[in-house]
Coordinates of C-alpha atoms in Angstrom, one line a residue:
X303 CA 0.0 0.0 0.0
X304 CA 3.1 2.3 0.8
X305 CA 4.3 1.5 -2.9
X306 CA 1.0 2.5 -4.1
X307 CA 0.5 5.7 -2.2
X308 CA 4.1 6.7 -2.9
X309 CA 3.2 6.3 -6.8
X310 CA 0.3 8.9 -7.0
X311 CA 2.7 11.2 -6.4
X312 CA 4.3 10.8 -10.1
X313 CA 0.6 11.3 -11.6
X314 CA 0.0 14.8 -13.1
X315 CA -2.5 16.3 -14.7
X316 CA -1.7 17.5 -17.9
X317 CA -3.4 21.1 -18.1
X318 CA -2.0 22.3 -15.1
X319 CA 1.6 21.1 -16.2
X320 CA 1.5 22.5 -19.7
X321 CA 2.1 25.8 -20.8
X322 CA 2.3 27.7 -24.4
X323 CA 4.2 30.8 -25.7
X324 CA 4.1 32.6 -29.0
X325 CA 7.4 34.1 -29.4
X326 CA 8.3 37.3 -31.8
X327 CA 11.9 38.1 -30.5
X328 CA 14.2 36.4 -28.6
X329 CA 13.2 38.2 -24.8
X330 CA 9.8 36.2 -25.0
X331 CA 11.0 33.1 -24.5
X332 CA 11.9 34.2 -21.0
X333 CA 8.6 36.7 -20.9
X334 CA 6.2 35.0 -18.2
X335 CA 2.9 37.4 -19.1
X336 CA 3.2 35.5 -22.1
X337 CA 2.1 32.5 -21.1
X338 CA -1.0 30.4 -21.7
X339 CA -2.7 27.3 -20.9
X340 CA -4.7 24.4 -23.3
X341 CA -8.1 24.0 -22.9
X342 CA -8.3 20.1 -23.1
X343 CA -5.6 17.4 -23.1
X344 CA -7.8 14.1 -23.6
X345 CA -6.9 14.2 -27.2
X346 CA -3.3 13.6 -26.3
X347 CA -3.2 12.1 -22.9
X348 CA -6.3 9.6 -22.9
X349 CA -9.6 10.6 -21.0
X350 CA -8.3 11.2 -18.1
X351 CA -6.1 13.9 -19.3
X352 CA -3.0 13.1 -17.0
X353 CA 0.5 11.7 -17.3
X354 CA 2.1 9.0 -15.2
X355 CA 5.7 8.5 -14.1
X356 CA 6.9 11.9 -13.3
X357 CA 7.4 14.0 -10.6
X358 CA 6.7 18.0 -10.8
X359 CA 6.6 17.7 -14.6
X360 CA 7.0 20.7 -16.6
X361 CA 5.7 20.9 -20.2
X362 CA 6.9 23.9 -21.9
X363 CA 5.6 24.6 -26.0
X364 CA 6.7 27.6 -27.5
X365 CA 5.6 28.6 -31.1
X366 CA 7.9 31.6 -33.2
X367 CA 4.7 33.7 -33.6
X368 CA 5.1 33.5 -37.4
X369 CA 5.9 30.3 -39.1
X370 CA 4.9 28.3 -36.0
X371 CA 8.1 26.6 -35.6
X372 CA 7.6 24.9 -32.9
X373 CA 9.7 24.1 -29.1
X374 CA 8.9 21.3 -27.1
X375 CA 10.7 21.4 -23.0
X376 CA 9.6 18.3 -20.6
X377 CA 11.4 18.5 -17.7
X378 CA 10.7 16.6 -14.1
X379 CA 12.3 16.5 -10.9
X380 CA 12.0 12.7 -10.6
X381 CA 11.3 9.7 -13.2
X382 CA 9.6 6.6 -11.9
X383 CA 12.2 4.4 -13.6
X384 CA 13.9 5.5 -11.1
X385 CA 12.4 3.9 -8.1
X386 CA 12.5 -0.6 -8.0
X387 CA 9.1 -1.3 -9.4
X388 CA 7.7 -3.6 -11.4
X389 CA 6.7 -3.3 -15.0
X390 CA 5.1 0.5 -14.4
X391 CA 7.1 2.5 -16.9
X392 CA 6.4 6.8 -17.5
X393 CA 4.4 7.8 -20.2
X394 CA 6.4 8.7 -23.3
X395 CA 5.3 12.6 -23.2
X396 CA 8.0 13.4 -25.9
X397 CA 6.2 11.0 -28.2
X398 CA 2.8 11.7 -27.1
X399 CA 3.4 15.6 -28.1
X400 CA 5.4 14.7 -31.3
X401 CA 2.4 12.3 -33.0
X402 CA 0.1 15.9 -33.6
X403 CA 3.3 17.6 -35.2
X404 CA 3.6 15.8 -38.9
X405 CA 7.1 14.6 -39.6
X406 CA 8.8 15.3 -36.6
X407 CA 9.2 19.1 -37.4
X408 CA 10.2 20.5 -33.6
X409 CA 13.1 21.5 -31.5
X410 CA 14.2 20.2 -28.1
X411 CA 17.3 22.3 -28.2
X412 CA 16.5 26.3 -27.2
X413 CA 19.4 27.3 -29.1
X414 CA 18.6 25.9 -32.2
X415 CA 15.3 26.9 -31.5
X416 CA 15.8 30.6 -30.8
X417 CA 18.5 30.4 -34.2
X418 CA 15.6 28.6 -36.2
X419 CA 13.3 31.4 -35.4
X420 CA 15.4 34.2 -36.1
X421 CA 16.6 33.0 -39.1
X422 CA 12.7 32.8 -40.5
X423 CA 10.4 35.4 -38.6
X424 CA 11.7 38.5 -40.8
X425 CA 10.7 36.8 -43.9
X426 CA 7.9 34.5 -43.3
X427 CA 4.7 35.6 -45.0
X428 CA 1.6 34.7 -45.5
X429 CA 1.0 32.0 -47.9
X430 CA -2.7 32.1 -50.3
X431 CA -4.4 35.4 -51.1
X432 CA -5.9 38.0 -49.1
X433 CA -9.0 38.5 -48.5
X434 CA -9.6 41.2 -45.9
X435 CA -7.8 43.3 -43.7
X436 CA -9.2 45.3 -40.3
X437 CA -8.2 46.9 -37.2
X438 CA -8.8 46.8 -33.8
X439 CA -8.4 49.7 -31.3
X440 CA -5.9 49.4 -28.1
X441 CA -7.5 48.8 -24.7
X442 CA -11.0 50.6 -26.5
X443 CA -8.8 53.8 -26.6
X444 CA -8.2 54.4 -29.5
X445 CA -4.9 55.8 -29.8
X446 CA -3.1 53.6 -31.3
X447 CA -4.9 50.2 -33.7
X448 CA -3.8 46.4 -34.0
X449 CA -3.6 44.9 -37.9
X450 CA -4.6 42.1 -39.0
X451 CA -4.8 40.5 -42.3
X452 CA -6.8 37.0 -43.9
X453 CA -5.4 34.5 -46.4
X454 CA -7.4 32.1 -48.3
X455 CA -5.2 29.0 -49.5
X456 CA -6.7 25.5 -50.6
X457 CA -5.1 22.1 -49.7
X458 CA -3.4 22.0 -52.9
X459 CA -1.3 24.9 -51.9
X460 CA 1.9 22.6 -50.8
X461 CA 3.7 25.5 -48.7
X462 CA 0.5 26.1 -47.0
X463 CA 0.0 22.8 -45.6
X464 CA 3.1 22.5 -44.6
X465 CA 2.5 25.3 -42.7
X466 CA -0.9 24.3 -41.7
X467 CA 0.3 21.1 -40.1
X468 CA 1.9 22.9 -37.6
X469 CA -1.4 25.5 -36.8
X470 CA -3.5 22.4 -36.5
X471 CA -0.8 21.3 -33.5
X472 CA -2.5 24.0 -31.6
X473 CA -5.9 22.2 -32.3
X474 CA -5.6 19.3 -30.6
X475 CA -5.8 21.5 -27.4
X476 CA -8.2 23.7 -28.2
X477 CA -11.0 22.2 -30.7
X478 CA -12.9 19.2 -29.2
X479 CA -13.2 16.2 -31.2
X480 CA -10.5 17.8 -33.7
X481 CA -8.9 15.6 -37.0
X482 CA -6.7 16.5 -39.2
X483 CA -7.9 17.1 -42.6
X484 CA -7.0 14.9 -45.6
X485 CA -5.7 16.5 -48.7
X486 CA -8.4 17.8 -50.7
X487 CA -8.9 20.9 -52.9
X488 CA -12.2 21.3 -52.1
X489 CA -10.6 22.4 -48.3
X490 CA -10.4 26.1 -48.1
X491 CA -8.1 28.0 -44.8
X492 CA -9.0 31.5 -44.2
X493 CA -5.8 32.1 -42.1
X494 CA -5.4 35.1 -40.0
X495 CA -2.3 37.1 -39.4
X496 CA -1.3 40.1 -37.1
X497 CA 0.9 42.4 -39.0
X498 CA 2.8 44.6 -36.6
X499 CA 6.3 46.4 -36.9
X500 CA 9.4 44.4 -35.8
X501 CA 10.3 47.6 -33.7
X502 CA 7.3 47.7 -31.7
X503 CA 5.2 44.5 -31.7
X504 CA 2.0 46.8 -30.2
X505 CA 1.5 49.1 -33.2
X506 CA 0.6 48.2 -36.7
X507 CA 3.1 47.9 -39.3
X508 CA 4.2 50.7 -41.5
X509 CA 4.8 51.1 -45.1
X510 CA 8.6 50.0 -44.4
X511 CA 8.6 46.1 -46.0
X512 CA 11.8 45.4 -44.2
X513 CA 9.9 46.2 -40.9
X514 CA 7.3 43.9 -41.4
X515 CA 6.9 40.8 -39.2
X516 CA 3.3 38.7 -39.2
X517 CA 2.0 36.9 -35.9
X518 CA -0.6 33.8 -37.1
X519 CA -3.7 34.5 -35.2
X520 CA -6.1 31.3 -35.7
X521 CA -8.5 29.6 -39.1
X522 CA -10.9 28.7 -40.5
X523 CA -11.6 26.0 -42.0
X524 CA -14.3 25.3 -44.9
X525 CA -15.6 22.6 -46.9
X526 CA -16.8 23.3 -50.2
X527 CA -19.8 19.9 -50.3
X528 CA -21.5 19.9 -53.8
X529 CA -25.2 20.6 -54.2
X530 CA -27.1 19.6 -56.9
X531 CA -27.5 20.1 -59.4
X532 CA -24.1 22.3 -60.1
X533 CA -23.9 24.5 -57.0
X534 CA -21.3 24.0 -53.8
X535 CA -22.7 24.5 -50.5
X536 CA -19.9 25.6 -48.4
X537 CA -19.6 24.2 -44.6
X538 CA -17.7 25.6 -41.9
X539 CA -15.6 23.0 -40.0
X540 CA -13.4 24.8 -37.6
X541 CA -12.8 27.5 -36.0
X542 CA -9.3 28.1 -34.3
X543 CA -8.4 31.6 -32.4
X544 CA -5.4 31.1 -30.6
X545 CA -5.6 32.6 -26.7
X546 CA -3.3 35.5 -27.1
X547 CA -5.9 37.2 -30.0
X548 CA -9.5 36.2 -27.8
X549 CA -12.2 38.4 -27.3
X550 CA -10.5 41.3 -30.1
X551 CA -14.4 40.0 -31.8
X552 CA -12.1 38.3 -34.5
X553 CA -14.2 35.0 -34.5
X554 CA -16.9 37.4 -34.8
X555 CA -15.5 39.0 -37.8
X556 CA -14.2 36.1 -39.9
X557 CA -17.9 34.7 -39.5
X558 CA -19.9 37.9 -40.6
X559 CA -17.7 39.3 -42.6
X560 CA -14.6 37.6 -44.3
X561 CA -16.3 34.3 -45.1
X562 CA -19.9 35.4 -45.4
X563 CA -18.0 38.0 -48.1
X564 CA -15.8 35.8 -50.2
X565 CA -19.0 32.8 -51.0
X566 CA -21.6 35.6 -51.3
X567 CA -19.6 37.1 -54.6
X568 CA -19.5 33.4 -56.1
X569 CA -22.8 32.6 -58.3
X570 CA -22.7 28.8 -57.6
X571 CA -23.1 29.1 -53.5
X572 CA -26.5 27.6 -52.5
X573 CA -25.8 28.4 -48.8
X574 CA -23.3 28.1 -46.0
X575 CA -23.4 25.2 -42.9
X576 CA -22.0 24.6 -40.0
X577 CA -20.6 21.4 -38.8
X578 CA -22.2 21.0 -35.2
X579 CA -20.8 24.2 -34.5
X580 CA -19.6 25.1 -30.4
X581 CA -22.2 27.1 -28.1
X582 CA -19.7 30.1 -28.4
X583 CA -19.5 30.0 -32.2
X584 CA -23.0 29.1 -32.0
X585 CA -24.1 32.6 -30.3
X586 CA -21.9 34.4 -32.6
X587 CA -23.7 33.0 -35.7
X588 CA -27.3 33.7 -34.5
X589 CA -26.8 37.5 -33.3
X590 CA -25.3 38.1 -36.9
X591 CA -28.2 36.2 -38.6
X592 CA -30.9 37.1 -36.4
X593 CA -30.1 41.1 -36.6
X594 CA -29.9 40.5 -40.9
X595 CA -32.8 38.7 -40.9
X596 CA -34.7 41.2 -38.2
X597 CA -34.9 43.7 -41.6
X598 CA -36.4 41.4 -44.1
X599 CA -40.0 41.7 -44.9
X600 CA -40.7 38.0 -44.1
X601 CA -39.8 38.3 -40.6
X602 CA -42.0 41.1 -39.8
X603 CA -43.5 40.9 -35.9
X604 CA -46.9 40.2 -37.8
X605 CA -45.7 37.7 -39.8
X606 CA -43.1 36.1 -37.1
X607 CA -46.6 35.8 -35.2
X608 CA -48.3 33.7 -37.9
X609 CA -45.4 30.8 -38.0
X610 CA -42.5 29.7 -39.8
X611 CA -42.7 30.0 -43.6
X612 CA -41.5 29.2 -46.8
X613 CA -41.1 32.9 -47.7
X614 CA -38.9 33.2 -44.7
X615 CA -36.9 30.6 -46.0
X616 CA -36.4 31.8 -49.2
X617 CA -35.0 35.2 -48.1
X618 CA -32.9 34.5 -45.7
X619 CA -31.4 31.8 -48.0
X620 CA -31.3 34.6 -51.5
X621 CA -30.1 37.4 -49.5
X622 CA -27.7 36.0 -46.5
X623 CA -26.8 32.3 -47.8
X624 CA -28.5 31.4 -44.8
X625 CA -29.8 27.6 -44.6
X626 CA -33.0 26.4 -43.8
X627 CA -31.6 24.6 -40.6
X628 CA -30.5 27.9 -39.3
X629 CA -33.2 29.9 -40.3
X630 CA -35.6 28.0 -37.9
X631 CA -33.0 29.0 -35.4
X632 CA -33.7 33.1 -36.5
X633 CA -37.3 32.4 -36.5
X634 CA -37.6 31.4 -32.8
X635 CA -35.3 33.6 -31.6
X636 CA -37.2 36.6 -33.3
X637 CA -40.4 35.3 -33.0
X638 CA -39.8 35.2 -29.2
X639 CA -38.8 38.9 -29.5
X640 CA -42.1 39.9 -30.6
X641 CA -43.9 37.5 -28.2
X642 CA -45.9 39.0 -25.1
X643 CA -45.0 36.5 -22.4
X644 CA -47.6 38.1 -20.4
X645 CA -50.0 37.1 -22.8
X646 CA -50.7 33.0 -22.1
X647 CA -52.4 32.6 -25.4
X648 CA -49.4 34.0 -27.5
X649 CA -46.4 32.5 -24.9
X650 CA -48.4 29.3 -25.1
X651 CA -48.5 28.9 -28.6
X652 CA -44.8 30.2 -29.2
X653 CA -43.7 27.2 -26.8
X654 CA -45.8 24.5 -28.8
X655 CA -44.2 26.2 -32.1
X656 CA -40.6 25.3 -30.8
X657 CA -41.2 21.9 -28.9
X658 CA -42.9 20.9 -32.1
X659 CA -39.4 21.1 -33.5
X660 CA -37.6 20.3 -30.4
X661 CA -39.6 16.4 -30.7
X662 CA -39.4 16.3 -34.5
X663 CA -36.9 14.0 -33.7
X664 CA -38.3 11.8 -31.0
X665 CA -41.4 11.8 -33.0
X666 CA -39.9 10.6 -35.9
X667 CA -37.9 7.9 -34.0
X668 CA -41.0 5.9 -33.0
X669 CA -42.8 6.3 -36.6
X670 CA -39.4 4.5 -37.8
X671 CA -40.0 2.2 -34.9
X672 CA -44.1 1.7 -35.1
X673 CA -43.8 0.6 -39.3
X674 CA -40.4 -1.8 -38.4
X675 CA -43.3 -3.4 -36.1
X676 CA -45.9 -3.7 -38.8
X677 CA -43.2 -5.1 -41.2
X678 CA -42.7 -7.7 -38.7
X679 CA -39.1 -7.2 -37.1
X680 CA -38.6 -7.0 -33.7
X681 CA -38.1 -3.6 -31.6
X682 CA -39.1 -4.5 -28.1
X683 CA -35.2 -3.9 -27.4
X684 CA -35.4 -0.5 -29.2
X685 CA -39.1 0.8 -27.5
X686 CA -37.9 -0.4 -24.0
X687 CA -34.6 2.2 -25.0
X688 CA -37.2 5.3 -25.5
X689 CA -38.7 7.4 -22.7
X690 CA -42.3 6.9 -21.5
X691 CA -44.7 10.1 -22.1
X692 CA -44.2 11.6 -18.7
X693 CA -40.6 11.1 -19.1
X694 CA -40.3 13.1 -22.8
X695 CA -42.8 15.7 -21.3
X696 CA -40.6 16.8 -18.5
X697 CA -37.2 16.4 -20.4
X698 CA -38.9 18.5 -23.5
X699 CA -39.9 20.8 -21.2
X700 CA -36.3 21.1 -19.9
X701 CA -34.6 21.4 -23.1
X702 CA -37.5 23.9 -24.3
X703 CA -36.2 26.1 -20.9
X704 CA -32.5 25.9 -22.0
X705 CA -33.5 27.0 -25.6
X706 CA -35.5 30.0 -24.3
X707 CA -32.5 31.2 -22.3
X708 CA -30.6 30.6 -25.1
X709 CA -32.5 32.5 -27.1
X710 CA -32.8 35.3 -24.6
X711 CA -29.7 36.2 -24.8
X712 CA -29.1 36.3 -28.4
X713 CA -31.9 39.0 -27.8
X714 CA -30.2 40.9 -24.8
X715 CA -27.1 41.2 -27.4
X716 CA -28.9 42.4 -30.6
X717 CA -30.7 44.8 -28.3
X718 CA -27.8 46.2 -27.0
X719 CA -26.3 46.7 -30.3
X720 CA -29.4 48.5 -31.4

């Protein structure tokens, strides 16, 4: 038992161990205000997100701010190897780390990692071609702005990729459920970039080329999916903002603007998807929609009241490349704008509108279920699996409650932005 209890203490849990740096001149590999931490691990450390067989384990990753070339530092105080036991070896964090970075392109040396990135950071740029450019103001002063710039490259672009690999490196910590993406042109990266003066890395660059230094910022990533019959219906897959460039509303930007933008000139788009976007991304994407959709004739209060229609669907869809899945979304949330919750009549028939949709799903299960019967095959396993009525009643009625809150504060936001 002593053997045992002595071993938890070379069991650490890999977020509180790990820590990242972008780096733009030498002083910030030393620079602790710098410093970051991963949002998840499970994707390179198993569920459990922790390491075994080291004691006060370090992991230190630092990126050159650019290029992305990339550092890796373990360092421990104690190894379990080092204590007589029995078959328990430490996990291989070197290799662990080094499987999400394609063919082996890191340092363990700081030296050669601190020559690697000086050698590149004054000429790396961008790779693909831009397609926007803004600003955002310092600290909401105003005195002084921060530039950045967004590439569009395809898979076929070989430098790109390259480059890519070592951006999606980043993903594994951040993006839930991430995989990397096979080689395909129909993949489309709109990469963002700080440009900012190798003199002062707080003000935007000047007109001086030789001055000029980019920090990578985060992605996009888009699929271009055909729909028939010769039209592509574009589908957002990721979305990567590394933790240094958060809440500048650059997400916010790259989904109303930069994207929305570059598919709305093409003539073939149909519309633009998500792929089961996050709640954050989520929010984003309705208070853009919901405030475009808030001046089309079709979603007038009078006709929000009167339910969901095809003429809703057909603007939203002409004028905003919105898709039918997320127009229902707009609907609700703007129907329940113009909805008198003091009046039960109108509340009432708002919440039977959305739990309608809420059980499309449910409903639909036990149709599949009820003509399998009829056919003959056997579903007692499959309707023993479903929920009595009682039981769906008072879990719609839940999810119907998390929706409306939901909802409400897509509201509270389009409200405050008048």
């Amino acid at each position: 038992m002593s053997q045992i209890a002595d071993l938890k203490g070379y069991v650490s849990y890999a977020l509180d161990c790990t820590r990242f740096r972008m780096v733009r001149d030498e002083a910030d590999v030393e620079n602790e205000e710098l410093v970051f931490a991963p949002e998840m691990a499970h994707q390179i450390f198993g569920e459990s997100e922790s390491i075994f067989g080291y004691r006060d384990l370090k992991i230190e990753i630092m990126a050159s701010a650019g290029p992305l070339d990339l550092y890796f530092d373990i360092s421990y105080t104690k190894k379990v190897e080092e204590l007589q036991t029995e078959g328990l070896k430490a996990d291989d964090v070197e290799k662990s780390l080094a499987e999400m970075v394609e063919n082996g392109s890191y340092y363990t040396n700081l030296d050669e990692f601190k020559r690697i990135h000086a050698s590149k950071t004054a000429e790396f740029r961008p790779q693909g071609t831009k397609v926007d450019e803004f600003t955002y103001p310092l600290n909401g002063q105003g005195t002084g702005t921060r530039t950045f710039e967004v590439y569009v490259a395809s898979a076929e672009n070989a430098e790109y990729m390259k480059f890519h690999t070592r951006l999606e490196m980043f993903s594994f910590w951040y993006i839930d459920g991430f995989s990397r993406v096979e080689i395909d042109p129909l993949w489309l990266f709109f990469t963002v970039y700080e440009r900012y003066e190798a003199d002062n890395n707080n003000e935007s660059a000047s007109n001086d080329s030789a001055n000029v230094r980019y920090a990578t910022v985060g992605y996009v990533s888009v699929y271009q999916y055909y729909s028939y019959p010769k039209n592509v219906r574009p589908r957002v897959s990721q979305i990567l903002i590394l933790p240094p460039f958060q809440k500048l509303g650059i997400a916010t930007r790259l989904i109303k603007h930069t994207t929305y933008e570059y598919f709305r000139k093409m003539e073939n788009v149909t519309d633009i998807t998500y792929e089961e976007p996050i709640e954050a991304i989520q929010h984003i994407r309705s208070v853009i929609d919901a405030k475009r959709c808030k001046e089309l004739s079709a979603f007038a209060p009078d006709k929000l009241l009167a339910g969901f229609s095809k003429d809703m669907l057909h603007q939203a869809r002409e004028t905003y490349l919105i898709n039918p899945k997320q127009c229902r979304v707009v609907y609700e949330i703007l129907r329940l704008g113009v909805t008198d919750t003091d009046n039960v009549e109108q509340y009432r028939a708002y919440r039977i509108e959305v739990k309608k949709r809420l059980n499309m799903n449910y409903s639909r299960h036990r149709r599949d279920l009820a003509r399998a019967k009829k056919r003959g095959m056997d579903v007692t396993v499959a309707m023993c699996g479903l929920p009595n009525v009682s039981e769906r009643i008072e879990s719609l009625n839940a999810e119907y409650k998390e929706v409306e809150n939901i909802y409400g504060q897509v509201l509270q936001k389009l409200l405050a932005e008048g």
